[in-house]
mmCIF file of C-alpha atoms in Angstrom:
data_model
loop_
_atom_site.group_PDB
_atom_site.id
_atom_site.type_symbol
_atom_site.label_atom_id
_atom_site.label_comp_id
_atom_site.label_asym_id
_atom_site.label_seq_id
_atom_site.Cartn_x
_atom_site.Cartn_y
_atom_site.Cartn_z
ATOM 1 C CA UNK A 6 -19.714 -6.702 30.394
ATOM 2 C CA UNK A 7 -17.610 -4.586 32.286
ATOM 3 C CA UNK A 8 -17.934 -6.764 35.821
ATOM 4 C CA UNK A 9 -16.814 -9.437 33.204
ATOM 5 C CA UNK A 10 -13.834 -7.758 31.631
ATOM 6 C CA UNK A 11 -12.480 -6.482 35.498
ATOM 7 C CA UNK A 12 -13.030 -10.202 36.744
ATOM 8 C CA UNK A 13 -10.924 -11.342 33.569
ATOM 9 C CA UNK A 14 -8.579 -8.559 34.562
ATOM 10 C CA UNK A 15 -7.873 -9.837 38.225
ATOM 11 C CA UNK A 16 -7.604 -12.966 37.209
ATOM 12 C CA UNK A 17 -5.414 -12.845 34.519
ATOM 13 C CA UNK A 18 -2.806 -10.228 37.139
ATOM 14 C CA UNK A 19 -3.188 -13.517 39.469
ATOM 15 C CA UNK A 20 -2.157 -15.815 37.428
ATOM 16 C CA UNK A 21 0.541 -13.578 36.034
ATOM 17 C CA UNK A 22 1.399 -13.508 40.137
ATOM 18 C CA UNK A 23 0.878 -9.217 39.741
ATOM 19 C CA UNK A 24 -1.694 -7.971 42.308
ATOM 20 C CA UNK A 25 -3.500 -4.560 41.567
ATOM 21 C CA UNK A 26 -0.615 -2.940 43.809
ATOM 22 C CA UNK A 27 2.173 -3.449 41.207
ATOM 23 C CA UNK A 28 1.296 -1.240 38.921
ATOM 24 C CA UNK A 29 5.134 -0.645 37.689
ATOM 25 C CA UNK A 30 5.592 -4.819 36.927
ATOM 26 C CA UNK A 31 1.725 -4.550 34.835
ATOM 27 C CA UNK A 32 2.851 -1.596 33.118
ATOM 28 C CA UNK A 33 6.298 -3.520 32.358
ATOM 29 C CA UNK A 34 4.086 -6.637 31.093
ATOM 30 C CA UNK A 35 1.796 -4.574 28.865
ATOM 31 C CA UNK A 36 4.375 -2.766 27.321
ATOM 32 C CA UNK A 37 6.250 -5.620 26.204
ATOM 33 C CA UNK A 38 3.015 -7.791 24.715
ATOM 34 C CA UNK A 39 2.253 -4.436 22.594
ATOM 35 C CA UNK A 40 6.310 -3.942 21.385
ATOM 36 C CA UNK A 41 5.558 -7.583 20.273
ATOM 37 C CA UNK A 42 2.434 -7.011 18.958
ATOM 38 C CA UNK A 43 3.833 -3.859 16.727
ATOM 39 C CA UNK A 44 7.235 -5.681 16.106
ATOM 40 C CA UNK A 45 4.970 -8.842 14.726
ATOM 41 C CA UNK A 46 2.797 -6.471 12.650
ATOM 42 C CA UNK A 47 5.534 -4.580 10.844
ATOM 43 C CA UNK A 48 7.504 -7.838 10.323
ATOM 44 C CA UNK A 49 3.954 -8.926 8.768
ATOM 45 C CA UNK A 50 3.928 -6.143 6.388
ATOM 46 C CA UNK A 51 7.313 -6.166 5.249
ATOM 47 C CA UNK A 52 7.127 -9.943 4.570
ATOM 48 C CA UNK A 53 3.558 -9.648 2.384
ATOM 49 C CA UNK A 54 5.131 -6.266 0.669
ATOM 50 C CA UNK A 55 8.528 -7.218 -0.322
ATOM 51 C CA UNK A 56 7.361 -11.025 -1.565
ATOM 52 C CA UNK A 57 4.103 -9.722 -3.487
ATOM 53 C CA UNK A 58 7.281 -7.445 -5.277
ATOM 54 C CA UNK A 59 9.229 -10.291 -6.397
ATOM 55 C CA UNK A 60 5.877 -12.710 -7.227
ATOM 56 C CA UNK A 61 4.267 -10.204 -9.364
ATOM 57 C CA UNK A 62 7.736 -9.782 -11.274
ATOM 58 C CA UNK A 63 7.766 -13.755 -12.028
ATOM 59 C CA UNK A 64 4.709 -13.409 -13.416
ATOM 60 C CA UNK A 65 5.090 -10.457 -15.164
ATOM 61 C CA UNK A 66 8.794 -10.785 -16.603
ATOM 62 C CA UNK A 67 10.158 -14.529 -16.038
ATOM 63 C CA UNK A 68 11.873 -15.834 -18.513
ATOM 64 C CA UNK A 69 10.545 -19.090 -17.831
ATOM 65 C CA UNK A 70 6.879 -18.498 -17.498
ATOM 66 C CA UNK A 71 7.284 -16.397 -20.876
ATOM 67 C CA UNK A 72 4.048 -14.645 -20.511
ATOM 68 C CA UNK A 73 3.743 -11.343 -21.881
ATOM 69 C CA UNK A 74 0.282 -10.532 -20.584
ATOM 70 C CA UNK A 75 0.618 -8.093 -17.716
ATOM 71 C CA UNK A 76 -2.883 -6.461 -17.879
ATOM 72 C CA UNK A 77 -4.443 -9.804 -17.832
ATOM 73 C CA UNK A 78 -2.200 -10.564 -14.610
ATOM 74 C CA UNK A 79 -3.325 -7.617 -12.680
ATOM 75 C CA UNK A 80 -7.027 -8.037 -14.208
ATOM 76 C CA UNK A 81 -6.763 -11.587 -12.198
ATOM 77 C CA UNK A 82 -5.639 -10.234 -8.934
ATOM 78 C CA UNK A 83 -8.797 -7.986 -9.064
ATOM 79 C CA UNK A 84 -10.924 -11.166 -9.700
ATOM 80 C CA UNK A 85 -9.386 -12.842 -6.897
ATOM 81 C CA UNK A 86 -9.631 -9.415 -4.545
ATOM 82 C CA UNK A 87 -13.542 -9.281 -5.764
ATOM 83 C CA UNK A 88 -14.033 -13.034 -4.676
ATOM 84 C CA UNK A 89 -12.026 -12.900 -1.370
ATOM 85 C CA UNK A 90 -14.289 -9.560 -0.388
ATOM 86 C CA UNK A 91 -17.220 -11.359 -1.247
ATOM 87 C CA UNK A 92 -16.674 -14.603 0.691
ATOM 88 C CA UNK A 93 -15.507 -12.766 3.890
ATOM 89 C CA UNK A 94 -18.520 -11.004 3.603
ATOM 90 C CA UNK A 95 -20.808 -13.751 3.937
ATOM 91 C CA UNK A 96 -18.491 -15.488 6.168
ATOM 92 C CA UNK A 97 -19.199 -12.756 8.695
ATOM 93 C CA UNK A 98 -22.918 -13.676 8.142
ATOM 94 C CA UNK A 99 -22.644 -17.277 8.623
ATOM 95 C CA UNK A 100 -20.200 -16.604 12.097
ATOM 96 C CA UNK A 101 -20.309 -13.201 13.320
ATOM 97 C CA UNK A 102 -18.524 -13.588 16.468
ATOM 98 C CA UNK A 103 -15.870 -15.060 14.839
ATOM 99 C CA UNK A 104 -14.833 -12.439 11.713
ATOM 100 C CA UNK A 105 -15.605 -8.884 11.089
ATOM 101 C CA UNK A 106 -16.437 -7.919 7.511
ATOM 102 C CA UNK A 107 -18.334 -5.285 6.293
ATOM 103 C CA UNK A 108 -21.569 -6.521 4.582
ATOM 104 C CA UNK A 109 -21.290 -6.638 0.603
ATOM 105 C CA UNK A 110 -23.549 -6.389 -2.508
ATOM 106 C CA UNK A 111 -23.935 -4.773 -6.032
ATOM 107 C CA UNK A 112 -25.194 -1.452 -5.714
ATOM 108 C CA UNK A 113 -25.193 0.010 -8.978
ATOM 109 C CA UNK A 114 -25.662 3.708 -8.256
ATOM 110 C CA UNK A 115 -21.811 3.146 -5.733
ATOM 111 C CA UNK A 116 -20.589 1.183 -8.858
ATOM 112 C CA UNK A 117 -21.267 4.723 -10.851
ATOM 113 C CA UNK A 118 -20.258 7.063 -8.066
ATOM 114 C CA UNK A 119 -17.103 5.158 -7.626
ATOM 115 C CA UNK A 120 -16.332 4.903 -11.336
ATOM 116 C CA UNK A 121 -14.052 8.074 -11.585
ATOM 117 C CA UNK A 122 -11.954 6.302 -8.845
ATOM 118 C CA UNK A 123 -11.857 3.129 -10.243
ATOM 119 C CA UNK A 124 -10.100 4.304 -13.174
ATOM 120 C CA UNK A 125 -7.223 5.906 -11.531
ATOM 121 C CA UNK A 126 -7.177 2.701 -9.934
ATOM 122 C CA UNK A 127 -6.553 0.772 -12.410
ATOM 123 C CA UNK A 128 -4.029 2.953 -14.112
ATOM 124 C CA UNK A 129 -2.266 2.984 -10.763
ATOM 125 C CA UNK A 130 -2.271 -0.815 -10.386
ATOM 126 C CA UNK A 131 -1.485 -1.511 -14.459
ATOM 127 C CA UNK A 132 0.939 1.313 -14.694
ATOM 128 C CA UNK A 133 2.973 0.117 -11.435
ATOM 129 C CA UNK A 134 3.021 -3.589 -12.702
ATOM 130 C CA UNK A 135 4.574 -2.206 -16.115
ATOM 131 C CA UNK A 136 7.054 -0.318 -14.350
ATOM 132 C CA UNK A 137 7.842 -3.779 -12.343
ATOM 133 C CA UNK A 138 7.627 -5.490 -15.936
ATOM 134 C CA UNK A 139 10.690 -3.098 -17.746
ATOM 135 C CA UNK A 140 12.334 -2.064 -14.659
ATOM 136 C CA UNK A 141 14.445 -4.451 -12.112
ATOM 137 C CA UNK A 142 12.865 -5.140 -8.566
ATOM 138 C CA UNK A 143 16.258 -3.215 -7.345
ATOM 139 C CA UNK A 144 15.491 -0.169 -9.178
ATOM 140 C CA UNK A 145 11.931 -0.346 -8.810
ATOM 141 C CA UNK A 146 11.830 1.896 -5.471
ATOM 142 C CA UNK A 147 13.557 5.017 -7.777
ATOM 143 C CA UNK A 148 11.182 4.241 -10.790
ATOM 144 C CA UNK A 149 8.701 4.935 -8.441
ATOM 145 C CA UNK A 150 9.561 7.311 -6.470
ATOM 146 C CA UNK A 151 7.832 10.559 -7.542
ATOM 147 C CA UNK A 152 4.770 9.844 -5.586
ATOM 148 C CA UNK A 153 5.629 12.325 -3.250
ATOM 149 C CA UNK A 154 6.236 15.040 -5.393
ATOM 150 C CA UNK A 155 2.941 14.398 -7.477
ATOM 151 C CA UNK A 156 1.066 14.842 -4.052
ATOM 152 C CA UNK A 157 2.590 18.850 -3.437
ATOM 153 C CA UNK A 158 2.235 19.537 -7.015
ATOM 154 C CA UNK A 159 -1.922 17.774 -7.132
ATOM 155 C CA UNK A 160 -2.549 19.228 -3.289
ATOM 156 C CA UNK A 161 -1.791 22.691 -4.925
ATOM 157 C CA UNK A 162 -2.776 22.783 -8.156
ATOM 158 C CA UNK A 163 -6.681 20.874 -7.141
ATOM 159 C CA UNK A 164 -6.933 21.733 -3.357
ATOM 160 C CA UNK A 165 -5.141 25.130 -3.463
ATOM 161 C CA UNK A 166 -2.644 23.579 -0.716
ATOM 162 C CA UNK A 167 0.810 25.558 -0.093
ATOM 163 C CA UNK A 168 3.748 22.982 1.425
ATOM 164 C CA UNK A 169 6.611 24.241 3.898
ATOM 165 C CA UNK A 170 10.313 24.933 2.634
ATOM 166 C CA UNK A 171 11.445 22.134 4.106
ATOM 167 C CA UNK A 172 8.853 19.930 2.747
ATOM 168 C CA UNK A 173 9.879 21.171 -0.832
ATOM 169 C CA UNK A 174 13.804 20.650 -0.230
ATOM 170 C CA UNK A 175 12.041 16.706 0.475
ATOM 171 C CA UNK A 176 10.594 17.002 -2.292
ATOM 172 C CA UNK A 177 14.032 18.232 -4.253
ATOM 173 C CA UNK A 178 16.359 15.490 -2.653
ATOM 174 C CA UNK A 179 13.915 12.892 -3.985
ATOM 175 C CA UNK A 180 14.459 14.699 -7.441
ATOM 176 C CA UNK A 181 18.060 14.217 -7.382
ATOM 177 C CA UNK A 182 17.807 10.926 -6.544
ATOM 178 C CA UNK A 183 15.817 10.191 -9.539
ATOM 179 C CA UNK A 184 17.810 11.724 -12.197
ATOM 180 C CA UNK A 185 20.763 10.369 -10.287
ATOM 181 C CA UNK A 186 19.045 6.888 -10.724
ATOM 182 C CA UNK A 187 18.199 7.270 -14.286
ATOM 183 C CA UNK A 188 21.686 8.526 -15.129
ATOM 184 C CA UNK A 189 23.563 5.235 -13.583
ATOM 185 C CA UNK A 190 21.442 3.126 -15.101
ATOM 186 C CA UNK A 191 21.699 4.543 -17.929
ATOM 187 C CA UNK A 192 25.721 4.241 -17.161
ATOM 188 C CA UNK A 193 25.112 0.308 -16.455
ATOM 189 C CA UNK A 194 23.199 -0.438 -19.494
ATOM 190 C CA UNK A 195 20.441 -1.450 -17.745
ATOM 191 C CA UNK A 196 17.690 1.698 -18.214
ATOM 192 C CA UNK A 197 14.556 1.062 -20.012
ATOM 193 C CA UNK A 198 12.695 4.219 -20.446
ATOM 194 C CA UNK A 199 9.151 2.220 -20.630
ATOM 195 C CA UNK A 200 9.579 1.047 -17.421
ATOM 196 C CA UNK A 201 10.495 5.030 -16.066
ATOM 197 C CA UNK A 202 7.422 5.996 -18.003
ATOM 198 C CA UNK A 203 5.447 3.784 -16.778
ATOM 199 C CA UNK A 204 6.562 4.559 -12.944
ATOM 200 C CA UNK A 205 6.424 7.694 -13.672
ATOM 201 C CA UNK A 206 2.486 7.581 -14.472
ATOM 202 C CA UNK A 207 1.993 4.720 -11.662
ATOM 203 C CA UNK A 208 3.182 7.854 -9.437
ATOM 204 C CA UNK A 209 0.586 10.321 -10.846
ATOM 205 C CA UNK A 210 -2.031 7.654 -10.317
ATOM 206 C CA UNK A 211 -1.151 6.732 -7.031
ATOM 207 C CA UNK A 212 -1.396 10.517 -5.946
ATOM 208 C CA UNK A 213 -4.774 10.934 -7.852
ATOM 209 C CA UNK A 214 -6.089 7.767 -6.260
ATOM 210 C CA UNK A 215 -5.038 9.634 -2.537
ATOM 211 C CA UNK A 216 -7.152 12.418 -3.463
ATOM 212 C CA UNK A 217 -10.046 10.697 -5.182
ATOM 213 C CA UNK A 218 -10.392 8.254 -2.061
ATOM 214 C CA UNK A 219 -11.235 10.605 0.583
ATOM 215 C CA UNK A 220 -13.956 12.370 -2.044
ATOM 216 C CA UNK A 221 -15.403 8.995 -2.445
ATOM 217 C CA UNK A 222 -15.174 7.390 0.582
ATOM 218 C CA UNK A 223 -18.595 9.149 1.999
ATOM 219 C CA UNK A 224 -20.445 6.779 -0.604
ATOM 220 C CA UNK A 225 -19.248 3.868 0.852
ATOM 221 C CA UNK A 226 -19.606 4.634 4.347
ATOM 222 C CA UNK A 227 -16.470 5.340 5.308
ATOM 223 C CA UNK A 228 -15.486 1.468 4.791
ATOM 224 C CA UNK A 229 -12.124 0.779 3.093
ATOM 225 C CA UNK A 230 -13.638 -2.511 2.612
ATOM 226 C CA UNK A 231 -16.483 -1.677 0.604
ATOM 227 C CA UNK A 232 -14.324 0.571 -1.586
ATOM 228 C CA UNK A 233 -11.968 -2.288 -2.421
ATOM 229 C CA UNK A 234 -14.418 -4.119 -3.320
ATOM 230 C CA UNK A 235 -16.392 -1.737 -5.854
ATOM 231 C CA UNK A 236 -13.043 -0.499 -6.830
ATOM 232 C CA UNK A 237 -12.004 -4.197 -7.939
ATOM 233 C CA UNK A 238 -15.693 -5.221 -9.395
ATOM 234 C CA UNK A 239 -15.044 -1.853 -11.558
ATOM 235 C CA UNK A 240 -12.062 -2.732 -12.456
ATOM 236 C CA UNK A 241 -12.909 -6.106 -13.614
ATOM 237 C CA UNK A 242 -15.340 -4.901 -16.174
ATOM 238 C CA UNK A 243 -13.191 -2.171 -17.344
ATOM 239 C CA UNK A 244 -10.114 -4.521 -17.847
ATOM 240 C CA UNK A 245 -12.166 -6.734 -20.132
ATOM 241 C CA UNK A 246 -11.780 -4.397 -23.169
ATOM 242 C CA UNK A 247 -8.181 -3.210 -22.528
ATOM 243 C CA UNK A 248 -7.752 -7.083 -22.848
ATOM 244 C CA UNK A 249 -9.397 -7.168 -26.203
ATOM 245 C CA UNK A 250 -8.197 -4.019 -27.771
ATOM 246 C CA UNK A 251 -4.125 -5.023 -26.683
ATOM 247 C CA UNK A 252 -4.486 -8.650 -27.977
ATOM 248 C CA UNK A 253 -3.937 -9.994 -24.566
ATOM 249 C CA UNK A 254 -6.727 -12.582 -25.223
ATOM 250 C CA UNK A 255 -4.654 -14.275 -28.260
ATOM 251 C CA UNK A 256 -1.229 -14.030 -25.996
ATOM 252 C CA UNK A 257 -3.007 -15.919 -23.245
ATOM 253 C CA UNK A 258 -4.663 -18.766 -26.483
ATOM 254 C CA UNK A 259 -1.159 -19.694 -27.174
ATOM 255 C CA UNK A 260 0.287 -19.942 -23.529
ATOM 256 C CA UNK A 261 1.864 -23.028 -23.285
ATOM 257 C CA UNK A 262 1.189 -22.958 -19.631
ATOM 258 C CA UNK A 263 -2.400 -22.223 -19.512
ATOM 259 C CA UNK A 264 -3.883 -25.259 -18.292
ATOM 260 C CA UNK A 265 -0.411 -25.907 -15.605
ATOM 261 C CA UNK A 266 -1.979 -25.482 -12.314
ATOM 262 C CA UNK A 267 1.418 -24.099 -11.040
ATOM 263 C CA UNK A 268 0.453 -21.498 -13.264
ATOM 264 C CA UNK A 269 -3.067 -20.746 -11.963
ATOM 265 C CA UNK A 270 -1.701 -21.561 -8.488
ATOM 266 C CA UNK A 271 0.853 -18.683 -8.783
ATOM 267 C CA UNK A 272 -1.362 -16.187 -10.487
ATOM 268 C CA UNK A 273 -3.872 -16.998 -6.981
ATOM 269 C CA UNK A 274 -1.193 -16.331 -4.815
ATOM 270 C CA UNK A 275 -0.476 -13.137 -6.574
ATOM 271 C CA UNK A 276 -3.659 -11.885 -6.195
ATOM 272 C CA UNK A 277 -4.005 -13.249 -2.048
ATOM 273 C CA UNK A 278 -1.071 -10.994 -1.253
ATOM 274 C CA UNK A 279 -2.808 -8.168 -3.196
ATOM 275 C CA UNK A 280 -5.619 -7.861 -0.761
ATOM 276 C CA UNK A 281 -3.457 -9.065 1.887
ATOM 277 C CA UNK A 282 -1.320 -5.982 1.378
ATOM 278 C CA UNK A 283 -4.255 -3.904 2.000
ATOM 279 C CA UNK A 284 -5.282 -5.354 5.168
ATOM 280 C CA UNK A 285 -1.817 -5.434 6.721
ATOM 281 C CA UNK A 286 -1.072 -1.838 5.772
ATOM 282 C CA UNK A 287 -4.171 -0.728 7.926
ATOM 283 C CA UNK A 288 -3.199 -3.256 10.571
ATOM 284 C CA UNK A 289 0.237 -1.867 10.752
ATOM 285 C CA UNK A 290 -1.500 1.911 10.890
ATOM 286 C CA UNK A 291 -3.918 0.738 13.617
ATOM 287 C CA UNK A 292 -0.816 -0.479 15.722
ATOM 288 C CA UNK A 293 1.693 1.878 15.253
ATOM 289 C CA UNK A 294 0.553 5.438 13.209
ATOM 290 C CA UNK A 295 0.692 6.771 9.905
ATOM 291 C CA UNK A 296 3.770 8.474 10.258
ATOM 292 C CA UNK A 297 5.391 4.900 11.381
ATOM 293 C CA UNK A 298 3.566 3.315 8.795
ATOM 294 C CA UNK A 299 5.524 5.495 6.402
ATOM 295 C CA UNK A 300 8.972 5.185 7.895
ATOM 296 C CA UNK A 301 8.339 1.389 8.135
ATOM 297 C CA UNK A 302 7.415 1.755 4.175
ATOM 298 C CA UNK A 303 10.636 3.693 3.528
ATOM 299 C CA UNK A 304 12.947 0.794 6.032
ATOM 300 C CA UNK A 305 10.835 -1.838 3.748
ATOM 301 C CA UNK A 306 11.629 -0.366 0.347
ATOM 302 C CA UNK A 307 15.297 0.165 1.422
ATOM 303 C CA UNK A 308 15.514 -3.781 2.520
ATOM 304 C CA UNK A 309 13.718 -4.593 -1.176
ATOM 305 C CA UNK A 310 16.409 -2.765 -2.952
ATOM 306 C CA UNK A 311 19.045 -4.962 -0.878
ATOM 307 C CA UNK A 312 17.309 -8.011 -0.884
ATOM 308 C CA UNK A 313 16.808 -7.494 -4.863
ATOM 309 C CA UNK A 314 20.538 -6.932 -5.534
ATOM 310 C CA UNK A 315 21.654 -10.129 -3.995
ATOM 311 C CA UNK A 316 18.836 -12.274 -5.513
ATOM 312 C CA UNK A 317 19.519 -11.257 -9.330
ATOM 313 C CA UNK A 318 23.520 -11.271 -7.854
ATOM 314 C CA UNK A 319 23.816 -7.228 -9.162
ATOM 315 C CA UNK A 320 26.420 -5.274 -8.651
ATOM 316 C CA UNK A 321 26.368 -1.723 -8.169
ATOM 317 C CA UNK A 322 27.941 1.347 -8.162
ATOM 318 C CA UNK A 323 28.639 3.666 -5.625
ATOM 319 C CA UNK A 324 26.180 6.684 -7.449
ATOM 320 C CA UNK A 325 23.647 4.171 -8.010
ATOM 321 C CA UNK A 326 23.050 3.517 -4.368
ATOM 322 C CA UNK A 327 23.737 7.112 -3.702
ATOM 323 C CA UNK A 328 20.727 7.676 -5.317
ATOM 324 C CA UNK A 329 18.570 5.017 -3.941
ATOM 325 C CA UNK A 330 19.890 7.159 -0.304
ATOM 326 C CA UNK A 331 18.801 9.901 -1.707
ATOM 327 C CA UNK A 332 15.330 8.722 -2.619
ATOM 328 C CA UNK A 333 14.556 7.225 0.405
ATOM 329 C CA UNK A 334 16.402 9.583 2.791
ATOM 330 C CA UNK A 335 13.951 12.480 1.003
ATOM 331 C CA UNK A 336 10.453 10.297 1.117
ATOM 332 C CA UNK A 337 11.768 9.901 4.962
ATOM 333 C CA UNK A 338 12.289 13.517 5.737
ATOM 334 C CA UNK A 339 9.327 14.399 3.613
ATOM 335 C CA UNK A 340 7.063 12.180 6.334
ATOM 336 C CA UNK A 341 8.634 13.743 9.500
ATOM 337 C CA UNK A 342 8.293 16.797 8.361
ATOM 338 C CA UNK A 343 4.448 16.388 7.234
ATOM 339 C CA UNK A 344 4.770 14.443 11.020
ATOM 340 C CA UNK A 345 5.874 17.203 12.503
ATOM 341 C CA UNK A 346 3.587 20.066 10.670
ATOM 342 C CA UNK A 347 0.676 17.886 11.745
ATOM 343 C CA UNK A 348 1.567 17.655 15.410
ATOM 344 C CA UNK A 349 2.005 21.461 15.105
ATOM 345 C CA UNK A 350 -1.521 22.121 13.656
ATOM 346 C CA UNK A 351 -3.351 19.773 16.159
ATOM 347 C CA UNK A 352 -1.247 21.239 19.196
ATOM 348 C CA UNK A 353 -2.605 24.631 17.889
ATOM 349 C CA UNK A 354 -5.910 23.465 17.539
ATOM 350 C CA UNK A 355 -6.091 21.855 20.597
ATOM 351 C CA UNK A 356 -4.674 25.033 22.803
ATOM 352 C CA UNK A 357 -7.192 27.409 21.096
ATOM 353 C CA UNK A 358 -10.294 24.686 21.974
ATOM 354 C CA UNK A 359 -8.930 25.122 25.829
ATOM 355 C CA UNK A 360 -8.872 28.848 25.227
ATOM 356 C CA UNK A 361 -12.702 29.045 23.895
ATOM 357 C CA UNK A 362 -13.347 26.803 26.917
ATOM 358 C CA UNK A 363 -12.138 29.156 29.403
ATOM 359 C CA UNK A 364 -13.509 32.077 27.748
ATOM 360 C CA UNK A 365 -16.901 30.766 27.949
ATOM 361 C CA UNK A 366 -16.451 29.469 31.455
ATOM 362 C CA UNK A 367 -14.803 33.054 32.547
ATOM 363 C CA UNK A 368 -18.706 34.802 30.764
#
């Protein structure tokens, strides 16, 4: 395999007209295919993020779809994630060489382990589509935005976790940008305090599912995968009497568009881009690193807001994009700093594994 891979090597340098003593042009050349690569990822990522935004707020809030059903919407998109794990999974089976997908079936005793999980899940997945539902797509960022904060406050109060000063003043910018938000839309006439209740919670939840992931990833093997899918094949049973109990079922009995298959076709889409997101968002991490992953996430959300504004032709004031600064310009120094405290920790880590080393050489 390896003879293989250096004779694919040398000949791909030949035909590339590089010989093994231009190391410099090689360099050059692999360089540029990965800034392509990353640049292709992250333009990816942003372009399944920012239009899953928009197409889950037609579905949830459009005036001409008219369908007030949003747990039913994001009970779908679970369906469609549970069938899309499933059929990769034997699609890996049928050709292995070709796709790489963890193998999949119904283990009840994961389905029970990962319960406690699943429903965080699926109050962070209902609660962020309500916020989407009562909130505009422009506003949606700062409806959201306490995510951050939730983590310092859960990292302390359940894993006894103390956060730098400057992590906190992060933390405290991001603060001010959401009372800031809340005031000017307030000012604009625009506010619904569902939809910051709602984001509000959706922040909680996605903090909770952070912490609950890494206690239950063990039962899955480690596999992201795996988790999505027991997550989603939770959530699908769980959904069915939150449907019942909120009279979903007779909303969805007297939808004029029930049987339009622009309707289904939309609702399918809706839920593609759901587990799309997940698979780009570890692509883009695998590319670049988490700490880009989260700067690229702040850029995106930034370019949503924008984006938003000029499709619902908004106009804003000067405080209410102050704010939406404010948010983002805190979640972004909140990352470099964690960035930076990480780096800090393994550089410490790493100089006192070098010490041991030479202590136990020097005995």
């Amino acid at each position: 395999m390896n003879r293989n891979f250096k004779h694919s090597s040398i000949l791909r340098m030949a035909l590339m007209g590089v010989g093994e003593g231009d190391p410099e042009k090689v360099s050059r050349e692999s360089f540029m295919v990965r800034a392509v690569k990353i640049a292709l990822v992250v333009m990816l990522y942003w372009f399944i993020s920012i239009t899953m935004v928009f197409l889950n707020k037609y579905l949830l809030d459009s005036p001409s779809l008219k369908l007030d059903a949003p747990l039913f919407v994001t009970f779908y998109q679970c369906v469609v994630t549970v069938v899309l794990c499933k059929s990769l999974s034997l699609l890996t089976h049928v050709i292995p060489s070709h796709t790489e997908f963890p193998s999949l079936r119904f283990d009840l005793k994961v389905l029970r382990t990962v319960l406690p999980l699943s429903v965080v899940f699926i109050g962070m997945i209902t609660f962020n589509n309500l916020c989407l539902k009562y909130l505009g797509v422009a506003f949606y960022t700062v409806g959201r935005c306490l995510s951050t904060v939730f983590n310092v406050l859960l990292s302390y109060i359940m894993l006894k976790q103390t956060t730098s000063m400057y992590a906190l003043m992060s933390c405290g910018i991001i603060l001010g940008g959401f009372w800031l938000g809340i005031d000017q839309e307030g000012a604009e006439g625009t506010l619904s305090w569902a939809g910051i209740f709602f984001g509000v919670l959706a922040s909680l939840c996605v903090s909770l599912n952070a912490i609950y992931t890494k206690k239950v990833l063990p039962s899955v093997d480690g596999s992201i995968w795996r988790l999505t899918f027991y997550n989603n094949v939770n959530a699908c049973f769980l959904f069915i009497p939150l449907l019942l109990i909120c009279g979903e079922v007779g909303t969805l009995l007297t939808f004029d568009k029930l049987s339009a298959f622009s309707f289904w076709g939309m609702m399918t889409l809706g839920g593609i881009f759901g587990f799309a997101i997940g698979y780009v968002t570890g692509l883009q991490i695998q590319f670049t690193s988490p700490l880009t992953h989260n700067i690229s996430g702040t850029a995106k959300a930034c370019a949503q807001t924008v984006l938003a504004v000029m499709y619902y032709h908004q106009i804003k004031s000067f405080l209410w994009w102050t704010s939406n600064i404010m948010v983002l310009g805190g979640s972004f120094s909140y990352t470099w700093v964690k960035g930076l405290e990480m780096k800090k920790i393994q550089g410490q880590t790493n100089q006192s594994q070098s010490s041991g080393e030479k202590n136990s050489v020097g005995v």
